[in-house]
PDB file of N, CA and C in Angstrom:
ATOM      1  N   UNK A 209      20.511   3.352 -15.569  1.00 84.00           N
ATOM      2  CA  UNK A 209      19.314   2.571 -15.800  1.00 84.00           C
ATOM      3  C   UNK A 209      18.905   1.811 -14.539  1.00 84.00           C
ATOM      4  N   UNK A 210      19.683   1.442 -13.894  1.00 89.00           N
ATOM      5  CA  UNK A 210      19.452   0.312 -12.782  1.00 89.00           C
ATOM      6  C   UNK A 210      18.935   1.421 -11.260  1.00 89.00           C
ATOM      7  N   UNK A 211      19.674   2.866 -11.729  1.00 87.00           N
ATOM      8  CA  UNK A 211      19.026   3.236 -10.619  1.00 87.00           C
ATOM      9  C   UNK A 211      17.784   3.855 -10.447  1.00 87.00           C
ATOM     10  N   UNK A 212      17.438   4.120 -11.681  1.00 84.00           N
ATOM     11  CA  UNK A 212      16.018   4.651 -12.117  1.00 84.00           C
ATOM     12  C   UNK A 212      14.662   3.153 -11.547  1.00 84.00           C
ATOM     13  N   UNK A 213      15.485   2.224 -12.089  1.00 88.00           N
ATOM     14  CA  UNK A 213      14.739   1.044 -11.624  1.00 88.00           C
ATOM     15  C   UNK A 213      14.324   0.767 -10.471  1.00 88.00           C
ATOM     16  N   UNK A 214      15.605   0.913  -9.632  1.00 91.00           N
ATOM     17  CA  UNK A 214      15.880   0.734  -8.096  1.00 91.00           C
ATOM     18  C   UNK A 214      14.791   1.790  -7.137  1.00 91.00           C
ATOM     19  N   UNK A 215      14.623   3.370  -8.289  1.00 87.00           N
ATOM     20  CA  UNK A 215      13.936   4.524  -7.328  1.00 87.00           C
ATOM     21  C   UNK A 215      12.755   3.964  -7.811  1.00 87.00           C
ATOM     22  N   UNK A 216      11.985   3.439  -8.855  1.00 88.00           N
ATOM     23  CA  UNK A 216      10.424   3.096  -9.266  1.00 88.00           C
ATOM     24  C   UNK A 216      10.474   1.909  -8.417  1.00 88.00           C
ATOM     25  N   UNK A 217      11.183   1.143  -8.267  1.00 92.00           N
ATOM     26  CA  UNK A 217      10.756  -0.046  -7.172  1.00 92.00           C
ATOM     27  C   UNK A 217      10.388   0.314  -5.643  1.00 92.00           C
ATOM     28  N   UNK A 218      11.524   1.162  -5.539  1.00 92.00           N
ATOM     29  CA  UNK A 218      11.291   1.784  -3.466  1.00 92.00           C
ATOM     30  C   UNK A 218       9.911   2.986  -3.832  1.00 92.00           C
ATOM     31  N   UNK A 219       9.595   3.094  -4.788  1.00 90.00           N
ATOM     32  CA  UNK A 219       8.258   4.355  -4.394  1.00 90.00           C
ATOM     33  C   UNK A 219       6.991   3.063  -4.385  1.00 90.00           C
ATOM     34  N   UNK A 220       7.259   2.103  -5.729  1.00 95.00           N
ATOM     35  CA  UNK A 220       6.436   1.251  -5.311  1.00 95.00           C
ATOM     36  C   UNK A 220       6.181   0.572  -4.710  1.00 95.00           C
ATOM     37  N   UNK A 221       7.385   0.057  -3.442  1.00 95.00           N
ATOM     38  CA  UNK A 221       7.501  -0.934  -2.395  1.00 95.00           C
ATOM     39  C   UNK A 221       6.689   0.170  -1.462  1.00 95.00           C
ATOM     40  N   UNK A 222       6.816   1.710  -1.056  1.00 95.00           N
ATOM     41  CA  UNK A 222       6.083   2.345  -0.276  1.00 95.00           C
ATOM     42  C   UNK A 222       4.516   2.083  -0.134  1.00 95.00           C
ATOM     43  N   UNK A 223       4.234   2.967  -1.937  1.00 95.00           N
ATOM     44  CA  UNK A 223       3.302   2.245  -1.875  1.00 95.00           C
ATOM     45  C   UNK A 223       2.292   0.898  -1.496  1.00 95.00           C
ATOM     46  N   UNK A 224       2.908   0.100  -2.290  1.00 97.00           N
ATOM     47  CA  UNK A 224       2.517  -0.934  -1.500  1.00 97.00           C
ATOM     48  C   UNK A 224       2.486  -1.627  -0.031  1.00 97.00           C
ATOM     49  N   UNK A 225       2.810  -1.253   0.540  1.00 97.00           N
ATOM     50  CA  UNK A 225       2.879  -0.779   2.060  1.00 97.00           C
ATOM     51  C   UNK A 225       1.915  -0.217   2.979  1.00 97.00           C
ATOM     52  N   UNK A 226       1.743   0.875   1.954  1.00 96.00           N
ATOM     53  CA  UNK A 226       0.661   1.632   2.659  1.00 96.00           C
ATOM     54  C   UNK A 226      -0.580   1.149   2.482  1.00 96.00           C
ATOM     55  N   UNK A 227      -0.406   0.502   1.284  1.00 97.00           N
ATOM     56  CA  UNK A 227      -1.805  -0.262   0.814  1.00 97.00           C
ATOM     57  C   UNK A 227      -2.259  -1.037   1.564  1.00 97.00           C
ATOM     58  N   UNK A 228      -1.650  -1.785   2.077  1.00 96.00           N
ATOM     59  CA  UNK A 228      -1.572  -2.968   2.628  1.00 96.00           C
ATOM     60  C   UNK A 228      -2.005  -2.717   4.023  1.00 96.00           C
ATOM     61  N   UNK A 229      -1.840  -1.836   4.683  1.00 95.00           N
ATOM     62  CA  UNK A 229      -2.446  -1.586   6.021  1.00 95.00           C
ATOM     63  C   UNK A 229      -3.888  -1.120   5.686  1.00 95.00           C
ATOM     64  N   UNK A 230      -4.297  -0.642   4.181  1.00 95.00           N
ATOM     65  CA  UNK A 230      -5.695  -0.176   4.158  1.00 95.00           C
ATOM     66  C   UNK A 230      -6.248  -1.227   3.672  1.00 95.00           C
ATOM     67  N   UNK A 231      -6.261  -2.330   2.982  1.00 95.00           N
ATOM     68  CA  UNK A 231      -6.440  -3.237   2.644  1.00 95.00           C
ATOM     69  C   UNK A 231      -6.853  -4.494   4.142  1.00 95.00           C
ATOM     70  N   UNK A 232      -6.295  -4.181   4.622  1.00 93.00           N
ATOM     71  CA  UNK A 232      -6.096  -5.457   5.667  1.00 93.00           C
ATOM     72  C   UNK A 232      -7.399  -5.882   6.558  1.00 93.00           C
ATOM     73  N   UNK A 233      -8.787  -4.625   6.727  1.00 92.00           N
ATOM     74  CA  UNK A 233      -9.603  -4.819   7.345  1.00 92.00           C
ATOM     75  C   UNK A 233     -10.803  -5.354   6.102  1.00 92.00           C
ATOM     76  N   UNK A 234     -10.407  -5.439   5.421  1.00 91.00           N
ATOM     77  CA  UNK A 234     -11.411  -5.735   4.172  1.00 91.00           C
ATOM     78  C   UNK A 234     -11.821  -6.971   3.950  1.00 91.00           C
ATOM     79  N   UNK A 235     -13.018  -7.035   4.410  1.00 88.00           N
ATOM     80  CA  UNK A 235     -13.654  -8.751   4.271  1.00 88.00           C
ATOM     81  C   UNK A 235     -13.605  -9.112   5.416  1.00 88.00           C
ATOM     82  N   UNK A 236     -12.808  -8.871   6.864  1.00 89.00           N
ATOM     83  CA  UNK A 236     -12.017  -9.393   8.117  1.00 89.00           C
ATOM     84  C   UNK A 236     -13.669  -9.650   8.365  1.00 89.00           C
ATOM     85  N   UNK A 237     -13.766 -11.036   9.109  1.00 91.00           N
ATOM     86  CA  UNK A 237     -14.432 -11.346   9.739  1.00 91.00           C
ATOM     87  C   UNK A 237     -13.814 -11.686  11.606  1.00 91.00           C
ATOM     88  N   UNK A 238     -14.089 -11.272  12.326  1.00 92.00           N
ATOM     89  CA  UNK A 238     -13.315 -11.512  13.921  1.00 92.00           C
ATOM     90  C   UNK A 238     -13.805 -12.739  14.171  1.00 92.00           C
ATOM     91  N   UNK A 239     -13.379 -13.056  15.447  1.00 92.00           N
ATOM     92  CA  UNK A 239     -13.998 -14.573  15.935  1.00 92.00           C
ATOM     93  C   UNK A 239     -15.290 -14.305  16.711  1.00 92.00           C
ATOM     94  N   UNK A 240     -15.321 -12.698  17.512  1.00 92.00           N
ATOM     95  CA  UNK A 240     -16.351 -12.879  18.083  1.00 92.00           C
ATOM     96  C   UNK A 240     -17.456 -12.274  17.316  1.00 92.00           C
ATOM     97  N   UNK A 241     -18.003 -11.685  15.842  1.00 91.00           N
ATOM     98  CA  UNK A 241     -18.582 -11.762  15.313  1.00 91.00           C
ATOM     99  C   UNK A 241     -19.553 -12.852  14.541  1.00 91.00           C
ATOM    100  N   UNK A 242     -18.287 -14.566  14.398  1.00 91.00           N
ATOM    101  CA  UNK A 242     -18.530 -15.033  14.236  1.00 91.00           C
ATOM    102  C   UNK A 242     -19.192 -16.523  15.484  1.00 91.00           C
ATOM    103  N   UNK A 243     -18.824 -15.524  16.668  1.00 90.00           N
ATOM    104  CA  UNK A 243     -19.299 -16.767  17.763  1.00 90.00           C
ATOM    105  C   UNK A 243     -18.634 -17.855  17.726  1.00 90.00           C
ATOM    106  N   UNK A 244     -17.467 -17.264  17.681  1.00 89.00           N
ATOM    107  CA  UNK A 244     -16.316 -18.968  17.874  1.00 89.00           C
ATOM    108  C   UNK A 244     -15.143 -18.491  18.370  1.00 89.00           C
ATOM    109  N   UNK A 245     -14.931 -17.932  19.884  1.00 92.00           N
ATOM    110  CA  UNK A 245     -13.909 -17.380  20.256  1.00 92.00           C
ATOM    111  C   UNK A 245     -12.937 -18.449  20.819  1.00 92.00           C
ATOM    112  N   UNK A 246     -11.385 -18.524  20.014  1.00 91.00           N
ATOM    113  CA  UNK A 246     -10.869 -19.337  20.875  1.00 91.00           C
ATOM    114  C   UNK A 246     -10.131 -19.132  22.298  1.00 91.00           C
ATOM    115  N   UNK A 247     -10.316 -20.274  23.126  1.00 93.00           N
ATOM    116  CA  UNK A 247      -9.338 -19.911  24.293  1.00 93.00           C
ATOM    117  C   UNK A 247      -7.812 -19.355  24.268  1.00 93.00           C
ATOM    118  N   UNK A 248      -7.652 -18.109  24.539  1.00 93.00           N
ATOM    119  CA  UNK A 248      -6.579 -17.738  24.617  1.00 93.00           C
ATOM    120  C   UNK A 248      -6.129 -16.555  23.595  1.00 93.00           C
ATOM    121  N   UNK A 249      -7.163 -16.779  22.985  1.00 92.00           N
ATOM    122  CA  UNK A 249      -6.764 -15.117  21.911  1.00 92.00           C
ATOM    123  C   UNK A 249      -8.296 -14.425  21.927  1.00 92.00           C
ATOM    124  N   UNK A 250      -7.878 -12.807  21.700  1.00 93.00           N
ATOM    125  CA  UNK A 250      -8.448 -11.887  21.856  1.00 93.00           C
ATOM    126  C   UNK A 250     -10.506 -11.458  20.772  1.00 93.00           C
ATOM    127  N   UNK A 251     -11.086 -11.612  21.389  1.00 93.00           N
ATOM    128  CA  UNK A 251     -11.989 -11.622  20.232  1.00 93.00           C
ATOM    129  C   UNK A 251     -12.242 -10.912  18.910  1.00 93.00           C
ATOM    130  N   UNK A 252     -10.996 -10.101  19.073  1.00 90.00           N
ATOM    131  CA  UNK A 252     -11.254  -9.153  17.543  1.00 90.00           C
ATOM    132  C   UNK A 252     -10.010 -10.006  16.656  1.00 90.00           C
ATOM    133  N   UNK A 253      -9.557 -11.363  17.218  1.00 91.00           N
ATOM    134  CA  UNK A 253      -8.566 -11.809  16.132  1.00 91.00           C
ATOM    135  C   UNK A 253      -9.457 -12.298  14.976  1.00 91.00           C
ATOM    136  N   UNK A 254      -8.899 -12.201  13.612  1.00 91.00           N
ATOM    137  CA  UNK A 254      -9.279 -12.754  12.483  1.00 91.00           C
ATOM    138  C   UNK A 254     -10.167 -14.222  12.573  1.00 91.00           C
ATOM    139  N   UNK A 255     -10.883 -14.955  12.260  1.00 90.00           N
ATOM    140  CA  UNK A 255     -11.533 -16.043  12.124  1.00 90.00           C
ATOM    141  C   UNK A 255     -10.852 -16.724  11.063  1.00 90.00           C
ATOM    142  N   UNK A 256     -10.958 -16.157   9.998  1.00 89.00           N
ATOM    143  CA  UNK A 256      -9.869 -16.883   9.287  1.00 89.00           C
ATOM    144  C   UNK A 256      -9.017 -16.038   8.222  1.00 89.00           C
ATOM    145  N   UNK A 257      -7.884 -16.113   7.996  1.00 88.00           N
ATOM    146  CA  UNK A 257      -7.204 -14.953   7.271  1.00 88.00           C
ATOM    147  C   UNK A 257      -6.556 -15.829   5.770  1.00 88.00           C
ATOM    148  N   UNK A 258      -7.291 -14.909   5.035  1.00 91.00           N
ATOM    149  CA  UNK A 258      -7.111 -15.006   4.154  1.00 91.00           C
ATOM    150  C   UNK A 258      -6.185 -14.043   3.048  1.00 91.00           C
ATOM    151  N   UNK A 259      -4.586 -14.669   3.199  1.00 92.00           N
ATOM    152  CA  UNK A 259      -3.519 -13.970   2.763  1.00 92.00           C
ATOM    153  C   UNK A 259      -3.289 -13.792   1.493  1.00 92.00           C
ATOM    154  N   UNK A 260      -3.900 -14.879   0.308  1.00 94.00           N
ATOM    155  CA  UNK A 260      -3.690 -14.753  -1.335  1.00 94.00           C
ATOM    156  C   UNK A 260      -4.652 -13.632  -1.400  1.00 94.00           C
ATOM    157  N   UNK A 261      -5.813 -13.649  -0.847  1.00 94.00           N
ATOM    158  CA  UNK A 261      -6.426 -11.929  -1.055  1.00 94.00           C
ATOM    159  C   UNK A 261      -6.324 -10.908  -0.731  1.00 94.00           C
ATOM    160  N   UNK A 262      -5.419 -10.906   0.184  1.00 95.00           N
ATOM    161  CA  UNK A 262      -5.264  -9.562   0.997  1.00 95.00           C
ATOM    162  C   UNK A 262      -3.639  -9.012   0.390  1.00 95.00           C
ATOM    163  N   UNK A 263      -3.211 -10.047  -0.032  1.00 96.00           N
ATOM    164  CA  UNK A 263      -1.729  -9.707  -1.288  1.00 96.00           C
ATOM    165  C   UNK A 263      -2.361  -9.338  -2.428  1.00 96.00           C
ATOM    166  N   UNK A 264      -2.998 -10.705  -2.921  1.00 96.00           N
ATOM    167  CA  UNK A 264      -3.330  -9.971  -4.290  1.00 96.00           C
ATOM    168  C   UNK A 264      -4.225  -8.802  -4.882  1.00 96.00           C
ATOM    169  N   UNK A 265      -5.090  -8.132  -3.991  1.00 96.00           N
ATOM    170  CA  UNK A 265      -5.340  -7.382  -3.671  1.00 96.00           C
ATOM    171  C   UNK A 265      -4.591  -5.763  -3.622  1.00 96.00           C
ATOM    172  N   UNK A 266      -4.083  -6.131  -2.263  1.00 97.00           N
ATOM    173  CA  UNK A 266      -3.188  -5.153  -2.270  1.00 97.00           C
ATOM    174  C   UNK A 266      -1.782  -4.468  -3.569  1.00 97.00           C
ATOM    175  N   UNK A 267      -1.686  -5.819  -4.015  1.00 97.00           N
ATOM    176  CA  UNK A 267      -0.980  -5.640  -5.350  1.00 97.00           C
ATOM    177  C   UNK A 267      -1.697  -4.846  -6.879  1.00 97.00           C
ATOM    178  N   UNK A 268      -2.695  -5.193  -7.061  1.00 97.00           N
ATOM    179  CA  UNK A 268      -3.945  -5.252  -7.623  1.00 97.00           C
ATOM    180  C   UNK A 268      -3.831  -3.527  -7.146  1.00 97.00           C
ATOM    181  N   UNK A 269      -4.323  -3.095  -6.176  1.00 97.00           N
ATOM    182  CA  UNK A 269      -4.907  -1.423  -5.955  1.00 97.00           C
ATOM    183  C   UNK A 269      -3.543  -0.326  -6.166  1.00 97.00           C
ATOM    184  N   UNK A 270      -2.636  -1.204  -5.644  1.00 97.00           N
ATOM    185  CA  UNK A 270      -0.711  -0.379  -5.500  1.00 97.00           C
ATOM    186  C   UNK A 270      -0.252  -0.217  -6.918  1.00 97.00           C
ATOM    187  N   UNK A 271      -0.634  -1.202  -7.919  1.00 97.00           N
ATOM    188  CA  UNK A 271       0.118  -0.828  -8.751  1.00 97.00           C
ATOM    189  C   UNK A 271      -1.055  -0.056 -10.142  1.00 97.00           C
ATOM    190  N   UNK A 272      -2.317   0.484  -9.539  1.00 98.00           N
ATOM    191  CA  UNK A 272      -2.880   0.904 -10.183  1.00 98.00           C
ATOM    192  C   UNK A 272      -2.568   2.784  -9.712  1.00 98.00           C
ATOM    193  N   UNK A 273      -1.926   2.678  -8.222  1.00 96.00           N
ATOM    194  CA  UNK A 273      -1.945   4.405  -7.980  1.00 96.00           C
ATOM    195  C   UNK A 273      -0.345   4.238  -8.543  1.00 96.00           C
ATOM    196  N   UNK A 274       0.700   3.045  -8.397  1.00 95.00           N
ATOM    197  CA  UNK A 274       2.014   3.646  -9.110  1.00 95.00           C
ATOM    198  C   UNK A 274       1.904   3.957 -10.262  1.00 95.00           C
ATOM    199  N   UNK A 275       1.126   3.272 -11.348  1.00 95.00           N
ATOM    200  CA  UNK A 275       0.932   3.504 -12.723  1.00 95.00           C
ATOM    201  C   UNK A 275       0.050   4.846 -12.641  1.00 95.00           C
ATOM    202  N   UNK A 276      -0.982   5.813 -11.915  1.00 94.00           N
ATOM    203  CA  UNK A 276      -1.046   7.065 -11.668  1.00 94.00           C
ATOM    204  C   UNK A 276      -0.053   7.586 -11.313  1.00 94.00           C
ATOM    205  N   UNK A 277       0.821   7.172 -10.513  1.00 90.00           N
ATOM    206  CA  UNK A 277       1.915   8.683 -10.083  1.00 90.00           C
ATOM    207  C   UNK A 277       3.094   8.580 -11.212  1.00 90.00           C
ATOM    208  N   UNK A 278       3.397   7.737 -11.805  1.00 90.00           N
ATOM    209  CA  UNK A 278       4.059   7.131 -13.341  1.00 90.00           C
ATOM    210  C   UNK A 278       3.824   8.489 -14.121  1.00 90.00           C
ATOM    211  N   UNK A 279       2.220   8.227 -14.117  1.00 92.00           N
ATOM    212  CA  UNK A 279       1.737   8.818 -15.651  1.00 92.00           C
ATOM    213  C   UNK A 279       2.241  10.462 -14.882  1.00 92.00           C
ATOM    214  N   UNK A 280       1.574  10.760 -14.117  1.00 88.00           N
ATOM    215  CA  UNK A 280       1.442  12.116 -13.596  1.00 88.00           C
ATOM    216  C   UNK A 280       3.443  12.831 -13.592  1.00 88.00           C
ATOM    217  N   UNK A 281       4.153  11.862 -13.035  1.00 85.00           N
ATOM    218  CA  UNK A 281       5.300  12.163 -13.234  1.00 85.00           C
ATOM    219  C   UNK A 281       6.166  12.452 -14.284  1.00 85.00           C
ATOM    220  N   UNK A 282       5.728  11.351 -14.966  1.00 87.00           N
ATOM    221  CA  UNK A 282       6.362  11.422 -16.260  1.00 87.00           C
ATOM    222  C   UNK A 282       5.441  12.232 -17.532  1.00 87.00           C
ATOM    223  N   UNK A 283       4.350  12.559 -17.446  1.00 90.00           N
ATOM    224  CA  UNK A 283       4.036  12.947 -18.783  1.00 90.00           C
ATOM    225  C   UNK A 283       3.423  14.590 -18.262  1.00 90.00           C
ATOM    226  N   UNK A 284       3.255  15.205 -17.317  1.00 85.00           N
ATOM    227  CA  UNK A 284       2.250  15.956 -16.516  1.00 85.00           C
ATOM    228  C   UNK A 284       3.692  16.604 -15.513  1.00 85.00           C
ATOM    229  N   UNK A 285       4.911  15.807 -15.397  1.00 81.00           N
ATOM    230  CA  UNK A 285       5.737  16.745 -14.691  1.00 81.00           C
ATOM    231  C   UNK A 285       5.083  17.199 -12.897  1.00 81.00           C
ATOM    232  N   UNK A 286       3.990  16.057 -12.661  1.00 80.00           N
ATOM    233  CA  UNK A 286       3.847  16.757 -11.535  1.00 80.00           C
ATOM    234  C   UNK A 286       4.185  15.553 -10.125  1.00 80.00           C
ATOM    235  N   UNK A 287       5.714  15.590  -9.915  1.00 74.00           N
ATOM    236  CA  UNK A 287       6.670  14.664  -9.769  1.00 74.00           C
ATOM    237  C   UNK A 287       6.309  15.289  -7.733  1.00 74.00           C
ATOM    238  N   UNK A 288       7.710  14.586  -6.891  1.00 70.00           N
ATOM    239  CA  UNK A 288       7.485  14.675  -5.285  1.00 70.00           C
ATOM    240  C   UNK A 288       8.052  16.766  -5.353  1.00 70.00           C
ATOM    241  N   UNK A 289       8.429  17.080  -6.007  1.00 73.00           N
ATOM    242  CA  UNK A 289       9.131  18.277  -6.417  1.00 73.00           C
ATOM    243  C   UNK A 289       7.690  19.456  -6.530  1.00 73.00           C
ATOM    244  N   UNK A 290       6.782  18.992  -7.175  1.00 72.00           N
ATOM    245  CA  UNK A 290       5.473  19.813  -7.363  1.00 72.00           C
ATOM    246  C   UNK A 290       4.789  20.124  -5.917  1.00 72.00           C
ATOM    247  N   UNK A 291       4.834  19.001  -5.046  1.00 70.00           N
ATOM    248  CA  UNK A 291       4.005  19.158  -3.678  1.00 70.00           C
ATOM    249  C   UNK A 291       4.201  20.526  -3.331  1.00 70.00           C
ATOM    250  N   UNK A 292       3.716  21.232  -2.398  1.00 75.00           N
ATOM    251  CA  UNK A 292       3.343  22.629  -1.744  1.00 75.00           C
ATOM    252  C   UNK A 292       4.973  21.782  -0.834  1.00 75.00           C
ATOM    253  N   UNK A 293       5.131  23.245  -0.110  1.00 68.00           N
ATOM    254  CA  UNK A 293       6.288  22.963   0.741  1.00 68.00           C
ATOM    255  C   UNK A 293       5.121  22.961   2.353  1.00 68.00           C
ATOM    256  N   UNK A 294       5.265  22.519   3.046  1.00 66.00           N
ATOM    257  CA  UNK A 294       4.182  22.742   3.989  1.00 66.00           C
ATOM    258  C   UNK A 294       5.299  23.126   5.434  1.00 66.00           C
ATOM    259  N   UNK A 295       6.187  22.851   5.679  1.00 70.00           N
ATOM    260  CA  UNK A 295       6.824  22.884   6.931  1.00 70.00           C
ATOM    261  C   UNK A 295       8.612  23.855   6.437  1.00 70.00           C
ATOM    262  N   UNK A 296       9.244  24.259   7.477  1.00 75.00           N
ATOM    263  CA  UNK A 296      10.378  25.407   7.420  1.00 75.00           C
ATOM    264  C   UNK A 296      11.334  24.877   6.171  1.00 75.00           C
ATOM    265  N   UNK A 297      11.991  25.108   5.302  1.00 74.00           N
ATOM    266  CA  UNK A 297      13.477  24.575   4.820  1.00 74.00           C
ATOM    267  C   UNK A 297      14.687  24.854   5.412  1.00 74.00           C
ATOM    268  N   UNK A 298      15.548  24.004   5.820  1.00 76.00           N
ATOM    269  CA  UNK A 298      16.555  24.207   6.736  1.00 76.00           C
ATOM    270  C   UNK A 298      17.733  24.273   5.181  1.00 76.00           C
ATOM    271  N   UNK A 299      17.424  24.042   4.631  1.00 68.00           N
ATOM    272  CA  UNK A 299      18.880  23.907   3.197  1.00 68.00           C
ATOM    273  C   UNK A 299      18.635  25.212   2.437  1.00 68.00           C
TER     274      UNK A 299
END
């Protein structure tokens, strides 16, 4: 039981991961868009970052494709095992 748990947590920690780098430009306002560049950092840094949205968010979109690859796995059988093989098998 605990390891079934342990493998739905690390596919969803991936997930969420990946999310999170697509997530991250969303809403971004820079400083030099906004005409307030400070001395010493780069003008495409954030203006202001806003982290409860860009988590909750990212949480919010991740656990709507784990609950798709859930369903698809478990009821549809079309698990990491279904993918096409795309590159040589050495085993």
């Amino acid at each position: 039981m605990l390891q079934i748990f342990l493998q739905g947590f690390a596919v969803y920690f991936i997930i969420w991961w990946m999310t999170l780098f697509a997530v991250l430009p969303v809403g971004l306002r820079t400083q030099a868009e906004d005409d307030d560049v400070v001395l010493g950092t780069v003008p495409s840094a954030p203006t202001r970052f806003r982290a409860a949205f860009v988590f909750s968010l990212t949480t919010l979109i991740s656990a709507l494709v784990y609950g798709l690859w859930y369903v698809c796995d478990t009821y549809f059988g079309w698990g990491f095992d279904a993918l096409p093989q795309l590159g040589p098998s050495f085993y």
